[in-house]
Amino acid sequence: MKQLLLLLGLTVFLLPSATLQAQNRYTKPELQAIYGDMLSDLGLTHRIDSDGDVQFVFRERTYFIGISDSDPHFFRIALFNVWPIESAAEMADARTAIDRVNGELKVAKIYTVENGNGPDVWISVEMFVEEPTQVSSQLKRCLEVMDEAVRKFISLM
């Protein structure tokens, strides 16, 4: 009986680890190809940047899809360097605009990132997906909401 309980306990303990390993079955090149194909389906050209992320241009702005083979069920698309913050007063204005846009729009997330030359405003959409291929049905909508976030943010600045 003790052996059965021990075996059952080990199975329960090891099961999450085995499940996680099964979920992380995508390699970085596979994820790059999946997201690259989705962009191609939208008529967008892409390239793999020096970080291994998928970079592309949509409506004259450069975006990237972050690639993480350690968590392929996390999807993140980001628009970087939306607005450089050049003073403390501008940071205060940016924070007010960021809060307002974050409160008005679904899914889009605006924040500041320190880039070495001072802070810049970035916009991203992040979500968990069961399978990376599921992003395909939402990718255009993600880009549209990010584009709307840019317009709203810039109009408030």
CSV table of C-alpha atoms in Angstrom, one decimal:
chain,number,residue,atom,x,y,z
A,1,MET,CA,0.0,0.0,0.0
A,2,LYS,CA,2.8,2.4,0.9
A,3,GLN,CA,4.5,1.6,-2.4
A,4,LEU,CA,1.3,2.4,-4.3
A,5,LEU,CA,0.9,5.7,-2.5
A,6,LEU,CA,4.5,6.6,-3.1
A,7,LEU,CA,4.1,5.8,-6.8
A,8,LEU,CA,0.9,7.8,-7.0
A,9,GLY,CA,2.6,10.7,-5.2
A,10,LEU,CA,5.6,10.7,-7.6
A,11,THR,CA,3.2,10.6,-10.6
A,12,VAL,CA,1.3,13.6,-9.4
A,13,PHE,CA,4.6,15.4,-8.6
A,14,LEU,CA,6.2,14.7,-11.9
A,15,LEU,CA,3.1,15.2,-14.1
A,16,PRO,CA,3.2,19.0,-14.2
A,17,SER,CA,6.9,18.8,-15.3
A,18,ALA,CA,6.1,16.3,-18.0
A,19,THR,CA,3.1,18.4,-19.2
A,20,LEU,CA,5.3,21.5,-19.3
A,21,GLN,CA,7.9,19.7,-21.4
A,22,ALA,CA,5.2,18.5,-23.8
A,23,GLN,CA,3.9,22.1,-24.1
A,24,ASN,CA,7.3,23.5,-24.9
A,25,ARG,CA,7.8,21.4,-28.0
A,26,TYR,CA,8.4,24.4,-30.3
A,27,THR,CA,11.9,25.4,-31.2
A,28,LYS,CA,12.8,29.0,-31.9
A,29,PRO,CA,13.1,28.4,-35.7
A,30,GLU,CA,9.7,26.7,-35.7
A,31,LEU,CA,8.1,29.7,-33.9
A,32,GLN,CA,9.8,32.1,-36.2
A,33,ALA,CA,8.4,30.2,-39.2
A,34,ILE,CA,4.9,30.1,-37.7
A,35,TYR,CA,4.7,33.8,-37.1
A,36,GLY,CA,6.5,34.6,-40.3
A,37,ASP,CA,3.9,32.6,-42.3
A,38,MET,CA,1.1,34.5,-40.5
A,39,LEU,CA,2.6,37.8,-41.5
A,40,SER,CA,3.1,36.6,-45.1
A,41,ASP,CA,-0.6,35.6,-45.1
A,42,LEU,CA,-1.4,39.3,-44.3
A,43,GLY,CA,0.9,40.5,-47.1
A,44,LEU,CA,3.6,41.7,-44.7
A,45,THR,CA,7.3,41.0,-45.2
A,46,HIS,CA,9.4,40.1,-42.3
A,47,ARG,CA,12.9,39.4,-41.2
A,48,ILE,CA,14.5,37.7,-38.2
A,49,ASP,CA,16.3,40.4,-36.1
A,50,SER,CA,19.5,40.0,-34.1
A,51,ASP,CA,17.6,38.8,-31.0
A,52,GLY,CA,15.8,36.1,-33.0
A,53,ASP,CA,12.5,38.0,-33.0
A,54,VAL,CA,10.3,38.4,-36.1
A,55,GLN,CA,10.4,42.0,-37.2
A,56,PHE,CA,8.1,43.6,-39.7
A,57,VAL,CA,6.6,46.9,-40.9
A,58,PHE,CA,2.9,47.6,-40.6
A,59,ARG,CA,1.6,51.0,-41.7
A,60,GLU,CA,5.1,52.5,-41.8
A,61,ARG,CA,5.9,51.4,-38.2
A,62,THR,CA,8.4,48.7,-37.2
A,63,TYR,CA,7.0,45.9,-35.0
A,64,PHE,CA,8.4,42.7,-33.6
A,65,ILE,CA,7.0,39.5,-32.4
A,66,GLY,CA,9.0,38.2,-29.5
A,67,ILE,CA,10.2,34.6,-29.8
A,68,SER,CA,10.6,32.5,-26.6
A,69,ASP,CA,11.0,28.8,-27.0
A,70,SER,CA,11.0,28.5,-23.2
A,71,ASP,CA,7.3,29.7,-23.2
A,72,PRO,CA,5.9,29.2,-26.7
A,73,HIS,CA,2.4,29.7,-25.4
A,74,PHE,CA,3.1,33.3,-24.6
A,75,PHE,CA,2.6,35.7,-27.5
A,76,ARG,CA,3.9,39.2,-27.5
A,77,ILE,CA,3.9,41.7,-30.4
A,78,ALA,CA,5.5,45.1,-29.7
A,79,LEU,CA,5.9,48.4,-31.4
A,80,PHE,CA,9.0,50.1,-30.1
A,81,ASN,CA,10.2,53.7,-29.9
A,82,VAL,CA,6.7,55.2,-30.4
A,83,TRP,CA,7.7,58.4,-28.6
A,84,PRO,CA,11.0,59.5,-27.0
A,85,ILE,CA,10.6,61.2,-23.7
A,86,GLU,CA,12.9,64.2,-23.6
A,87,SER,CA,12.1,65.9,-20.3
A,88,ALA,CA,10.5,65.4,-16.9
A,89,ALA,CA,7.5,67.5,-18.0
A,90,GLU,CA,7.1,65.3,-21.1
A,91,MET,CA,7.3,62.2,-18.9
A,92,ALA,CA,4.4,63.5,-16.8
A,93,ASP,CA,2.3,64.2,-20.0
A,94,ALA,CA,3.2,60.8,-21.3
A,95,ARG,CA,2.1,59.0,-18.1
A,96,THR,CA,-1.2,60.8,-18.2
A,97,ALA,CA,-1.7,59.8,-21.9
A,98,ILE,CA,-0.5,56.2,-21.2
A,99,ASP,CA,-3.0,55.8,-18.4
A,100,ARG,CA,-5.8,57.2,-20.5
A,101,VAL,CA,-5.2,55.0,-23.5
A,102,ASN,CA,-4.6,51.9,-21.4
A,103,GLY,CA,-7.9,52.6,-19.7
A,104,GLU,CA,-9.8,53.1,-23.0
A,105,LEU,CA,-8.5,50.3,-25.2
A,106,LYS,CA,-8.7,46.6,-24.8
A,107,VAL,CA,-5.6,44.4,-24.9
A,108,ALA,CA,-3.1,47.1,-25.9
A,109,LYS,CA,-0.6,47.9,-23.3
A,110,ILE,CA,1.4,51.2,-23.4
A,111,TYR,CA,4.5,51.7,-21.2
A,112,THR,CA,7.9,53.3,-21.1
A,113,VAL,CA,11.2,51.5,-21.7
A,114,GLU,CA,14.6,52.9,-20.8
A,115,ASN,CA,16.8,52.5,-23.9
A,116,GLY,CA,20.1,54.1,-22.8
A,117,ASN,CA,19.3,57.5,-24.3
A,118,GLY,CA,16.3,58.1,-22.0
A,119,PRO,CA,12.9,56.5,-21.9
A,120,ASP,CA,10.8,55.7,-24.9
A,121,VAL,CA,7.1,54.8,-25.2
A,122,TRP,CA,6.3,51.3,-26.4
A,123,ILE,CA,3.0,49.5,-27.1
A,124,SER,CA,2.4,45.8,-27.0
A,125,VAL,CA,-0.2,43.2,-27.0
A,126,GLU,CA,0.4,40.1,-24.9
A,127,MET,CA,-1.6,37.0,-24.5
A,128,PHE,CA,-1.4,33.3,-23.6
A,129,VAL,CA,-2.4,30.9,-26.4
A,130,GLU,CA,-3.0,27.2,-26.3
A,131,GLU,CA,-1.0,26.8,-29.6
A,132,PRO,CA,1.1,29.5,-31.3
A,133,THR,CA,-0.9,28.8,-34.5
A,134,GLN,CA,-4.0,30.2,-32.8
A,135,VAL,CA,-2.6,33.7,-33.1
A,136,SER,CA,-3.4,33.7,-36.8
A,137,SER,CA,-7.0,34.5,-36.3
A,138,GLN,CA,-6.2,37.5,-34.0
A,139,LEU,CA,-3.1,38.9,-35.5
A,140,LYS,CA,-4.8,41.5,-37.7
A,141,ARG,CA,-7.0,42.7,-34.8
A,142,CYS,CA,-3.9,43.0,-32.6
A,143,LEU,CA,-2.2,45.2,-35.2
A,144,GLU,CA,-5.4,47.3,-35.5
A,145,VAL,CA,-5.7,47.9,-31.8
A,146,MET,CA,-2.0,48.8,-31.5
A,147,ASP,CA,-2.4,51.3,-34.4
A,148,GLU,CA,-5.4,52.8,-32.6
A,149,ALA,CA,-3.3,53.1,-29.4
A,150,VAL,CA,-0.6,54.9,-31.3
A,151,ARG,CA,-3.1,57.4,-32.7
A,152,LYS,CA,-4.7,58.0,-29.4
A,153,PHE,CA,-1.4,58.4,-27.5
A,154,ILE,CA,0.0,60.8,-30.1
A,155,SER,CA,-3.1,62.9,-30.1
A,156,LEU,CA,-2.9,63.2,-26.4
A,157,MET,CA,0.7,64.3,-26.4
